[in-house]
Amino acid sequence: MDAYWAGLDSGAFGDQLGNFGYMNIPNTGNFGNSNSASVSVSPKKRKGQSPQVVTDKEKKVKGCCDGDSKITHQNSSSKEASNNTSSKDKSKVSEVQKPDYIHVRARRGQATDSHSLAERVRREKISERMKYLQDLVPGCNKITGKAGMLDEIINYVQSLQKQVEFLSMKLATINPEQDFNFDNVLAKEIFQSSSDFPALGCSSANSAYYQLNSLDQMVSYCGLDMGINSAEMAIRRSISAPISVPETYIDSSSFNQLQSTVNWDADLQNLYKMGYEQETLIPFQPHQFTGSNEGINMKTET
Amino acid sequence: MLNFNSIFVLLTSKFIHLLLNIPFSNTSQALMNLCQQNLNSKETIMHNSCQQLKKEFIKKWIHGLQICCSSNTKMNILERKKKIKLSADIALASAKNSTTSWSKAIISEAKNDEQNAILVENLSPESKFIRAHQKVSCHKRITSKKILKRSYGVYRKMKKMEPRRCGSSLASCIAKRLVKKRTRVLKRLVPGGEFMDEFSVIKEALDYILSLKVQVDVMKNLVNATTILS
């Protein structure tokens, strides 16, 4: 993550940013409305950094800031003669009174007091971060504007958190195998790999179980069993064969939040029901566990 | 309890290696295969850092589950689920090595609960420097925030008394209110976000989303593997 952030902050995406139009953020009362739409964020103009960032990055950016201010000074003086439509004509540098200096240039025809400039810096920072978030959150490419973007981000974070809850619940329902029946497990797996991997669908443990079931012995088991001994074989086979488990409820790339939340609620209810059923069964099986526990321990030692 | 043992067995070193090779998700792996040559530097950086984070997370999660199953109490499903989730969260937060503030928030929250003290201490030895009594400071912040809110309400009333200049400012007021509402919700979602200003909340949310994705991927692969084995 740190490398990623270092790349971001040192302006690795500065060129890309320069091409984007200014994000359509609702204006404050200070600025004239006419100019804001036509202005584009230029990477040369400023390299601002919030003072909360780690100290080693601050030094790097300070150096950049000072270097950039000199360059932009020269640029503006040469450009004043030529370009009228450019937004960098007004060459006033203002320093925000903070421990690390943020060099900002006021745009043409806009207020130049430090408050509004600081506001502008702040808004540009926020819009920059919003763009990165657009890449992260799927389905955000068409949405412009802070409010909609924030909405999408909130939905996405909530969905990810619900996924974690659901998955941890699912992991909690896994029951270890009660007796190690190697031949049986191997036979099951060969049978399964030959046939198509069945769709797990909504993946409540019960439904997945019934779909996978093709042998009579599996019906007698009360929960998901694990072939711990043949774990490696199964995994190698599963990697080579295409895992056609359609992740209908956990497909973060094409995410339809409404549907998925509905699925999850149903799944969670199913799992909870199954959990309560299994609760009653668990106390009846401790005597079998001891034998399999030793088996597991032996396996780990080898 | 035996459940944790079995999960732990699954997560032995060989399995970790295989888990890491299982793709992020089927669709993303297919996409990456297709446009391998078009991978620009940004995605490779993200990919590499994600892989590293995954390894750290898995290591710490195994450690946490080991600690959990060392206790001999029999747990029902809900308690098991809570322990799994808690160990996963703390493992993820400590895998970040206190570089981000949401991870520090998770660890300090977990420290407040005495039951999890052993777990937290073992999983994240560097978290000794993170204070557990963050509730004291947040109380102060809450009271000062109330004063601010009251004064802000007065200011808003005064502002409304002014004649409105044109229709666009009304729209912008509404837009601003919407944005404020949503940033408030986002602050509640991101751990430790209530005490940060808007800009850093967005940055924290970025990082938090990435790490949540990693966590979901690892757990998903684990679940897939176990269901295939059954």
Coordinates of C-alpha atoms in Angstrom, one line a residue:
Chain A
M1 CA 0.0 0.0 0.0
D2 CA 2.8 2.4 0.8
A3 CA 4.3 2.1 -2.6
Y4 CA 1.0 2.8 -4.1
W5 CA 0.5 5.9 -2.0
A6 CA 4.0 7.1 -2.7
G7 CA 3.3 6.8 -6.4
L8 CA 0.1 8.8 -6.0
D9 CA 1.5 11.5 -3.9
S10 CA 4.6 12.2 -6.0
G11 CA 2.4 13.0 -8.9
A12 CA 2.8 9.8 -10.9
F13 CA -0.7 10.5 -12.1
G14 CA -0.1 14.1 -12.6
D15 CA -0.2 13.8 -16.3
Q16 CA -3.4 11.9 -16.3
L17 CA -4.9 14.4 -14.0
G18 CA -4.0 17.2 -16.2
N19 CA -6.2 15.8 -18.9
F20 CA -9.3 15.5 -16.8
G21 CA -11.7 18.3 -16.7
Y22 CA -12.4 19.9 -13.4
M23 CA -14.8 17.9 -11.4
N24 CA -18.2 19.4 -11.2
I25 CA -18.3 20.3 -7.6
P26 CA -20.9 22.8 -6.4
N27 CA -19.3 26.2 -5.9
T28 CA -19.1 28.2 -2.8
G29 CA -20.4 31.7 -3.0
N30 CA -17.0 33.3 -3.4
F31 CA -16.2 32.3 -6.9
G32 CA -17.8 33.4 -10.0
N33 CA -19.7 30.7 -11.7
S34 CA -18.5 31.3 -15.2
N35 CA -14.9 30.4 -14.9
S36 CA -15.0 27.3 -12.9
A37 CA -16.4 25.1 -15.6
S38 CA -13.7 25.9 -18.1
V39 CA -10.7 25.6 -15.8
S40 CA -8.7 22.5 -15.8
V41 CA -6.4 21.3 -13.1
S42 CA -2.9 21.5 -14.2
P43 CA -0.2 19.4 -12.7
K44 CA 2.4 22.1 -13.0
K45 CA 0.5 24.6 -11.0
R46 CA 0.7 23.2 -7.6
K47 CA 1.8 20.3 -5.5
G48 CA -0.1 20.5 -2.3
Q49 CA 0.2 18.1 0.5
S50 CA -1.8 17.8 3.6
P51 CA 0.2 18.2 6.8
Q52 CA -1.1 14.9 8.2
V53 CA 1.0 12.8 5.8
V54 CA 4.0 10.9 7.0
T55 CA 7.1 13.0 7.5
D56 CA 9.4 11.4 5.0
K57 CA 6.9 12.2 2.3
E58 CA 6.6 15.8 3.4
K59 CA 10.2 16.4 2.7
K60 CA 10.0 15.0 -0.8
V61 CA 7.0 17.2 -1.6
K62 CA 8.5 20.3 0.0
G63 CA 11.4 19.9 -2.4
C64 CA 8.9 19.5 -5.2
C65 CA 6.9 22.5 -4.1
D66 CA 9.9 24.8 -4.1
G67 CA 11.1 23.5 -7.4
D68 CA 7.7 23.8 -8.9
S69 CA 7.1 27.3 -7.7
K70 CA 10.2 28.5 -9.5
I71 CA 9.2 26.8 -12.7
T72 CA 5.7 28.1 -12.7
H73 CA 7.0 31.6 -12.0
Q74 CA 9.1 31.5 -15.1
N75 CA 6.3 29.9 -17.1
S76 CA 3.8 32.5 -16.2
S77 CA 6.0 35.4 -17.1
S78 CA 6.6 33.9 -20.5
K79 CA 3.0 33.0 -21.0
E80 CA 1.5 36.3 -20.1
A81 CA 2.4 37.7 -23.4
S82 CA 1.0 34.8 -25.4
N83 CA -2.0 33.1 -24.0
N84 CA -5.1 34.9 -23.1
T85 CA -7.4 31.9 -22.7
S86 CA -5.0 30.1 -20.4
S87 CA -6.1 30.1 -16.9
K88 CA -2.6 30.6 -15.5
D89 CA -2.2 34.2 -16.5
K90 CA -2.5 35.8 -13.1
S91 CA 0.8 35.2 -11.5
K92 CA 0.2 35.8 -7.9
V93 CA 1.7 33.3 -5.5
S94 CA 0.2 33.1 -2.1
E95 CA 1.5 31.2 0.7
V96 CA -0.8 29.5 3.1
Q97 CA 0.5 29.9 6.6
K98 CA 1.2 26.3 7.5
P99 CA 4.5 24.5 8.5
D100 CA 4.8 23.2 4.9
Y101 CA 4.2 25.7 2.2
I102 CA 1.5 25.1 -0.3
H103 CA 2.1 27.3 -3.4
V104 CA -1.0 28.2 -5.1
R105 CA -1.7 30.4 -8.0
A106 CA -4.9 32.4 -8.2
R107 CA -6.9 31.9 -11.4
R108 CA -7.9 34.6 -13.7
G109 CA -10.8 36.6 -12.5
Q110 CA -11.1 34.9 -9.2
A111 CA -10.7 36.0 -5.6
T112 CA -7.2 36.0 -4.3
D113 CA -7.5 36.1 -0.6
S114 CA -5.9 33.3 1.3
H115 CA -9.2 31.8 2.5
S116 CA -10.6 31.2 -0.9
L117 CA -7.3 29.9 -2.2
A118 CA -7.1 27.5 0.7
E119 CA -10.6 26.4 -0.1
R120 CA -9.6 25.8 -3.6
V121 CA -6.6 23.7 -2.6
R122 CA -8.8 21.7 -0.3
R123 CA -11.4 21.1 -3.0
E124 CA -8.8 20.1 -5.5
K125 CA -7.3 17.6 -3.1
I126 CA -10.7 16.1 -2.5
S127 CA -11.5 15.8 -6.1
E128 CA -8.2 14.2 -6.7
R129 CA -8.9 11.5 -4.2
M130 CA -12.4 11.1 -5.6
K131 CA -10.8 10.2 -8.9
Y132 CA -8.8 7.4 -7.4
L133 CA -11.8 6.2 -5.6
Q134 CA -13.5 6.1 -9.0
D135 CA -11.0 3.5 -10.1
L136 CA -11.4 1.4 -7.0
V137 CA -15.1 1.3 -6.7
P138 CA -16.7 -0.6 -9.5
G139 CA -19.4 1.1 -11.5
C140 CA -18.4 4.7 -10.6
N141 CA -17.2 5.8 -14.0
K142 CA -20.4 7.4 -15.0
I143 CA -21.1 9.2 -11.8
T144 CA -19.8 12.8 -11.5
G145 CA -20.3 14.9 -8.5
K146 CA -19.4 14.4 -4.9
A147 CA -22.7 13.3 -3.5
G148 CA -23.2 10.4 -5.9
M149 CA -19.7 9.3 -5.6
L150 CA -19.9 9.3 -1.8
D151 CA -23.1 7.3 -2.1
E152 CA -21.4 4.6 -4.2
I153 CA -18.5 4.5 -1.8
I154 CA -20.7 4.1 1.2
N155 CA -22.7 1.3 -0.5
Y156 CA -19.5 -0.5 -1.5
V157 CA -18.0 -0.3 2.0
Q158 CA -21.2 -1.6 3.5
S159 CA -21.3 -4.4 1.1
L160 CA -17.8 -5.4 1.7
Q161 CA -18.3 -5.4 5.5
K162 CA -21.4 -7.5 5.1
Q163 CA -19.5 -9.9 2.9
V164 CA -16.9 -10.3 5.6
E165 CA -19.6 -11.1 8.2
F166 CA -21.2 -13.6 5.9
L167 CA -18.0 -15.4 5.1
S168 CA -16.9 -15.6 8.7
M169 CA -20.3 -17.1 9.5
K170 CA -19.9 -19.6 6.7
L171 CA -16.5 -20.5 8.0
A172 CA -17.9 -21.0 11.4
T173 CA -20.4 -23.6 10.2
I174 CA -17.8 -25.9 8.8
N175 CA -17.7 -29.1 10.6
P176 CA -14.7 -31.3 10.7
E177 CA -15.0 -34.8 9.3
Q178 CA -16.1 -37.3 11.8
D179 CA -14.2 -40.3 10.5
F180 CA -11.5 -40.4 8.0
N181 CA -12.7 -42.5 5.2
F182 CA -9.9 -42.0 2.7
D183 CA -11.2 -44.1 -0.1
N184 CA -14.6 -42.7 0.2
V185 CA -13.3 -39.1 0.1
L186 CA -11.1 -39.9 -2.9
A187 CA -14.0 -41.6 -4.7
K188 CA -16.2 -38.6 -4.0
E189 CA -13.7 -36.2 -5.4
I190 CA -13.0 -38.2 -8.5
F191 CA -16.7 -38.4 -9.1
Q192 CA -17.1 -34.7 -8.6
S193 CA -14.3 -33.7 -10.8
S194 CA -15.5 -35.8 -13.7
S195 CA -18.9 -34.3 -13.6
D196 CA -19.3 -30.5 -13.9
F197 CA -18.7 -28.6 -10.8
P198 CA -22.2 -27.8 -9.7
A199 CA -23.3 -24.2 -9.2
L200 CA -23.2 -23.3 -5.7
G201 CA -25.9 -20.7 -6.2
C202 CA -26.8 -18.8 -3.1
S203 CA -24.5 -20.9 -1.1
S204 CA -26.3 -21.5 2.0
A205 CA -24.6 -24.5 3.3
N206 CA -27.6 -26.7 3.0
S207 CA -28.4 -25.9 -0.6
A208 CA -24.8 -26.3 -1.6
Y209 CA -24.7 -29.6 0.1
Y210 CA -27.7 -31.0 -1.6
Q211 CA -26.3 -29.9 -5.0
L212 CA -23.0 -31.5 -4.4
N213 CA -24.5 -34.7 -3.1
S214 CA -24.4 -37.6 -5.4
L215 CA -23.5 -40.4 -3.1
D216 CA -25.8 -41.7 -0.4
Q217 CA -23.2 -41.4 2.3
M218 CA -23.0 -37.7 2.0
V219 CA -26.7 -37.3 3.0
S220 CA -26.0 -38.8 6.3
Y221 CA -23.4 -36.1 7.3
C222 CA -24.9 -33.2 9.0
G223 CA -22.6 -30.5 7.9
L224 CA -19.9 -29.7 5.4
D225 CA -17.1 -32.3 5.6
M226 CA -13.6 -31.7 4.8
G227 CA -11.2 -34.1 3.3
I228 CA -8.3 -32.9 5.2
N229 CA -6.0 -35.7 4.2
S230 CA -6.4 -35.2 0.5
A231 CA -6.4 -31.4 0.8
E232 CA -3.4 -31.0 -1.5
M233 CA -4.7 -33.3 -4.2
A234 CA -8.0 -31.7 -4.3
I235 CA -6.6 -28.2 -4.4
R236 CA -4.2 -29.0 -7.2
R237 CA -7.0 -30.5 -9.2
S238 CA -9.2 -27.6 -8.5
I239 CA -6.7 -25.1 -9.6
S240 CA -6.0 -27.0 -12.9
A241 CA -9.7 -27.4 -13.6
P242 CA -11.6 -24.2 -14.0
I243 CA -13.4 -23.4 -10.9
S244 CA -16.8 -22.7 -12.2
V245 CA -18.3 -21.7 -9.0
P246 CA -20.4 -18.8 -10.0
E247 CA -20.0 -16.2 -7.3
T248 CA -23.4 -14.8 -7.7
Y249 CA -23.4 -13.3 -4.3
I250 CA -19.8 -12.5 -4.1
D251 CA -18.9 -10.9 -7.4
S252 CA -17.4 -7.6 -6.6
S253 CA -16.6 -6.7 -10.1
S254 CA -20.2 -6.6 -11.4
F255 CA -22.0 -5.7 -8.3
N256 CA -25.7 -5.2 -8.0
Q257 CA -26.2 -4.1 -4.4
L258 CA -29.9 -4.4 -4.2
Q259 CA -30.1 -8.0 -5.4
S260 CA -27.1 -9.1 -3.4
T261 CA -28.4 -7.6 -0.1
V262 CA -31.6 -9.5 -0.6
N263 CA -29.7 -12.7 -1.2
W264 CA -27.6 -12.2 1.8
D265 CA -30.4 -11.7 4.1
A266 CA -32.0 -15.0 3.0
D267 CA -28.6 -16.7 3.2
L268 CA -27.9 -15.3 6.6
Q269 CA -31.3 -16.5 7.8
N270 CA -30.6 -19.9 6.4
L271 CA -27.2 -20.1 8.0
Y272 CA -28.5 -19.0 11.3
K273 CA -31.2 -21.7 11.2
M274 CA -28.7 -24.3 10.3
G275 CA -26.5 -23.0 13.0
Y276 CA -29.1 -23.5 15.6
E277 CA -29.9 -27.0 14.3
Q278 CA -26.3 -27.9 14.5
E279 CA -26.0 -26.5 17.9
T280 CA -28.1 -29.3 19.2
L281 CA -26.1 -31.9 17.3
I282 CA -22.7 -30.8 18.4
P283 CA -22.9 -31.9 22.0
F284 CA -23.7 -35.4 20.9
Q285 CA -20.5 -35.8 19.0
P286 CA -17.7 -35.2 21.3
H287 CA -16.7 -38.8 21.7
Q288 CA -16.0 -39.0 18.0
F289 CA -13.9 -35.9 18.0
T290 CA -11.2 -37.3 20.1
G291 CA -10.3 -40.0 17.7
S292 CA -10.3 -37.6 14.7
N293 CA -8.4 -35.0 16.7
E294 CA -5.5 -37.5 17.1
G295 CA -5.8 -38.2 13.5
I296 CA -5.4 -34.5 12.6
N297 CA -2.5 -34.1 15.0
M298 CA -0.7 -37.0 13.4
K299 CA -1.3 -35.5 10.0
T300 CA 0.3 -32.3 11.0
E301 CA 3.3 -33.9 12.3
T302 CA 4.1 -35.8 9.2
Chain B
M1 CA -13.0 -25.8 19.2
L2 CA -12.1 -28.6 16.9
N3 CA -13.4 -26.4 14.1
F4 CA -10.4 -24.1 14.6
N5 CA -8.0 -26.9 14.5
S6 CA -9.3 -28.0 11.2
I7 CA -9.2 -24.6 9.8
F8 CA -5.6 -24.3 11.1
V9 CA -4.7 -27.6 9.4
L10 CA -6.0 -26.2 6.2
L11 CA -3.9 -23.2 6.6
T12 CA -0.6 -24.9 6.9
S13 CA 2.2 -23.6 4.9
K14 CA 1.6 -25.6 1.8
F15 CA -2.0 -24.5 1.7
I16 CA -1.0 -20.9 2.1
H17 CA 1.1 -21.2 -1.0
L18 CA -1.7 -22.6 -2.9
L19 CA -4.2 -20.1 -1.6
L20 CA -2.0 -17.2 -2.8
N21 CA -2.0 -18.7 -6.2
I22 CA -5.7 -18.9 -6.4
P23 CA -6.8 -15.8 -8.3
F24 CA -8.5 -12.8 -6.8
S25 CA -11.7 -13.8 -8.3
N26 CA -12.4 -15.6 -11.4
T27 CA -13.4 -12.6 -13.4
S28 CA -10.5 -10.5 -12.4
Q29 CA -8.1 -13.2 -13.2
A30 CA -9.6 -13.7 -16.6
L31 CA -9.3 -10.0 -17.3
M32 CA -5.7 -10.0 -16.2
N33 CA -4.9 -12.8 -18.4
L34 CA -6.4 -11.2 -21.3
C35 CA -4.8 -7.8 -21.0
Q36 CA -1.5 -8.9 -19.5
Q37 CA 0.4 -6.8 -21.9
N38 CA -1.6 -3.8 -21.2
L39 CA -1.0 -3.8 -17.5
N40 CA 0.2 -0.4 -16.6
S41 CA 2.4 0.4 -13.6
K42 CA -0.4 1.5 -11.4
E43 CA -2.1 -1.9 -11.4
T44 CA 1.1 -3.8 -11.0
I45 CA 2.0 -1.7 -8.0
M46 CA -1.4 -2.4 -6.5
H47 CA -1.2 -6.1 -7.4
N48 CA 2.2 -6.5 -5.7
S49 CA 1.2 -4.6 -2.6
C50 CA -2.0 -6.6 -2.4
Q51 CA -0.1 -9.9 -2.6
Q52 CA 2.2 -8.8 0.2
L53 CA -0.7 -7.7 2.3
K54 CA -2.4 -11.1 1.7
K55 CA 0.6 -13.0 2.9
E56 CA 0.9 -10.9 6.0
F57 CA -2.8 -11.2 6.7
I58 CA -2.9 -15.0 6.3
K59 CA 0.1 -15.4 8.6
K60 CA -1.4 -13.3 11.3
W61 CA -4.8 -14.9 10.9
I62 CA -3.4 -18.3 11.4
H63 CA -1.7 -17.1 14.5
G64 CA -4.9 -15.6 15.8
L65 CA -6.9 -18.8 15.2
Q66 CA -4.3 -20.8 16.9
I67 CA -4.7 -18.6 20.0
C68 CA -8.4 -18.9 19.8
C69 CA -8.4 -22.6 19.7
S70 CA -6.0 -23.0 22.5
S71 CA -8.8 -22.2 24.8
N72 CA -10.8 -25.3 25.7
T73 CA -14.2 -23.8 26.0
K74 CA -16.8 -25.2 23.7
M75 CA -18.4 -22.5 21.6
N76 CA -21.6 -22.3 19.7
I77 CA -21.7 -21.1 16.2
L78 CA -22.3 -17.5 16.9
E79 CA -19.4 -17.3 19.2
R80 CA -17.2 -19.1 16.7
K81 CA -18.2 -16.7 14.0
K82 CA -17.4 -13.7 16.2
K83 CA -14.0 -15.1 17.1
I84 CA -13.3 -15.8 13.4
K85 CA -14.3 -12.3 12.4
L86 CA -12.5 -10.7 15.2
S87 CA -9.3 -12.5 14.6
A88 CA -9.5 -11.7 10.9
D89 CA -10.1 -8.0 11.6
I90 CA -7.2 -7.7 14.0
A91 CA -5.0 -9.7 11.7
L92 CA -5.8 -7.4 8.9
A93 CA -5.3 -4.3 11.0
S94 CA -2.0 -5.5 12.3
A95 CA -0.8 -6.5 8.9
K96 CA -0.8 -2.8 8.0
N97 CA 1.8 -2.2 10.7
S98 CA 0.1 1.0 12.1
T99 CA 0.6 2.9 8.9
T100 CA -3.0 3.9 8.6
S101 CA -5.3 5.3 11.3
W102 CA -8.2 3.0 10.6
S103 CA -6.0 0.0 11.6
K104 CA -5.0 1.8 14.8
A105 CA -8.6 2.4 15.5
I106 CA -9.5 -1.3 15.1
I107 CA -6.7 -2.4 17.4
S108 CA -7.5 0.2 20.1
E109 CA -11.1 -0.8 20.0
A110 CA -10.3 -4.4 20.4
K111 CA -8.0 -3.6 23.3
N112 CA -10.8 -2.0 25.2
D113 CA -12.4 -5.4 25.6
E114 CA -10.6 -7.4 28.2
Q115 CA -11.4 -10.7 26.6
N116 CA -9.5 -10.0 23.5
A117 CA -6.4 -8.6 25.3
I118 CA -4.4 -11.8 24.8
L119 CA -5.3 -12.0 21.2
V120 CA -4.4 -8.5 20.5
E121 CA -1.1 -8.6 22.3
N122 CA 0.0 -11.7 20.5
L123 CA -1.1 -10.7 17.1
S124 CA 0.2 -7.2 17.0
P125 CA 3.2 -6.7 19.3
E126 CA 3.7 -3.2 18.0
S127 CA 0.3 -2.2 19.2
K128 CA 1.6 -1.8 22.7
F129 CA 2.1 1.8 21.8
I130 CA -1.5 2.3 20.8
R131 CA -3.5 3.5 23.7
A132 CA -6.6 1.6 24.6
H133 CA -8.4 4.4 26.3
Q134 CA -9.4 6.3 23.3
K135 CA -12.9 6.8 24.7
V136 CA -11.6 9.5 27.0
S137 CA -10.4 11.7 24.2
C138 CA -13.4 11.1 22.1
H139 CA -15.6 12.3 24.9
K140 CA -13.9 15.6 24.9
R141 CA -14.2 15.8 21.2
I142 CA -17.9 15.0 21.4
T143 CA -18.6 17.8 23.9
S144 CA -16.6 20.3 21.9
K145 CA -18.4 19.1 18.8
K146 CA -21.7 19.8 20.4
I147 CA -20.7 23.4 21.1
L148 CA -19.6 23.7 17.5
K149 CA -22.9 22.3 16.3
R150 CA -24.9 24.7 18.4
S151 CA -23.0 27.7 17.1
Y152 CA -23.3 26.4 13.6
G153 CA -27.0 26.1 13.9
V154 CA -27.2 29.7 15.0
Y155 CA -25.0 30.7 12.1
R156 CA -27.2 28.9 9.7
K157 CA -30.3 30.7 10.9
M158 CA -28.5 34.0 10.4
K159 CA -27.5 33.0 7.0
K160 CA -31.1 32.1 6.0
M161 CA -32.2 35.6 7.0
E162 CA -30.1 37.0 4.2
P163 CA -31.9 37.4 1.0
R164 CA -30.9 34.7 -1.4
R165 CA -29.0 35.9 -4.4
C166 CA -30.0 33.6 -7.1
G167 CA -31.5 30.2 -7.6
S168 CA -28.2 28.4 -8.1
S169 CA -27.1 29.0 -4.5
L170 CA -30.2 27.2 -3.3
A171 CA -29.2 24.2 -5.3
S172 CA -25.7 24.4 -4.1
C173 CA -26.9 24.6 -0.5
I174 CA -28.9 21.4 -1.0
A175 CA -26.0 19.8 -2.7
K176 CA -23.7 20.7 0.2
R177 CA -26.1 19.4 2.7
L178 CA -26.3 16.1 0.8
V179 CA -22.6 15.8 0.7
K180 CA -22.3 16.6 4.4
K181 CA -24.8 14.0 5.3
R182 CA -23.0 11.4 3.3
T183 CA -19.6 12.2 4.7
R184 CA -21.1 11.8 8.1
V185 CA -22.3 8.3 7.2
L186 CA -18.9 7.4 5.7
K187 CA -17.2 8.6 8.8
R188 CA -19.3 6.2 10.8
L189 CA -18.5 3.3 8.5
V190 CA -14.8 3.7 8.3
P191 CA -13.3 2.6 11.7
G192 CA -11.9 5.6 13.5
G193 CA -13.3 7.9 11.0
E194 CA -15.4 10.1 13.3
F195 CA -12.4 12.0 14.5
M196 CA -11.0 12.9 11.1
D197 CA -11.7 15.7 8.8
E198 CA -13.3 15.1 5.5
F199 CA -10.2 14.8 3.4
S200 CA -8.5 12.2 5.5
V201 CA -11.7 10.2 5.8
I202 CA -11.7 9.8 2.0
K203 CA -8.0 8.7 2.0
E204 CA -8.7 6.3 4.9
A205 CA -11.7 5.0 3.1
L206 CA -9.5 4.3 0.0
D207 CA -7.1 2.2 2.0
Y208 CA -9.8 0.5 3.9
I209 CA -11.6 -0.5 0.8
L210 CA -8.4 -2.1 -0.6
S211 CA -7.8 -4.0 2.6
L212 CA -11.3 -5.2 2.9
K213 CA -11.1 -6.5 -0.6
V214 CA -8.0 -8.5 0.4
Q215 CA -9.8 -9.9 3.4
V216 CA -12.8 -10.8 1.4
D217 CA -10.7 -12.5 -1.3
V218 CA -8.8 -14.6 1.2
M219 CA -11.9 -15.7 3.1
K220 CA -13.7 -16.4 -0.2
N221 CA -10.9 -18.6 -1.4
L222 CA -10.8 -20.5 1.8
V223 CA -14.6 -21.1 1.7
N224 CA -14.4 -22.2 -1.9
A225 CA -11.6 -24.6 -1.2
T226 CA -13.4 -26.1 1.7
T227 CA -16.6 -26.5 -0.2
I228 CA -14.8 -28.1 -3.0
L229 CA -13.2 -30.6 -0.7
S230 CA -16.5 -31.6 0.8

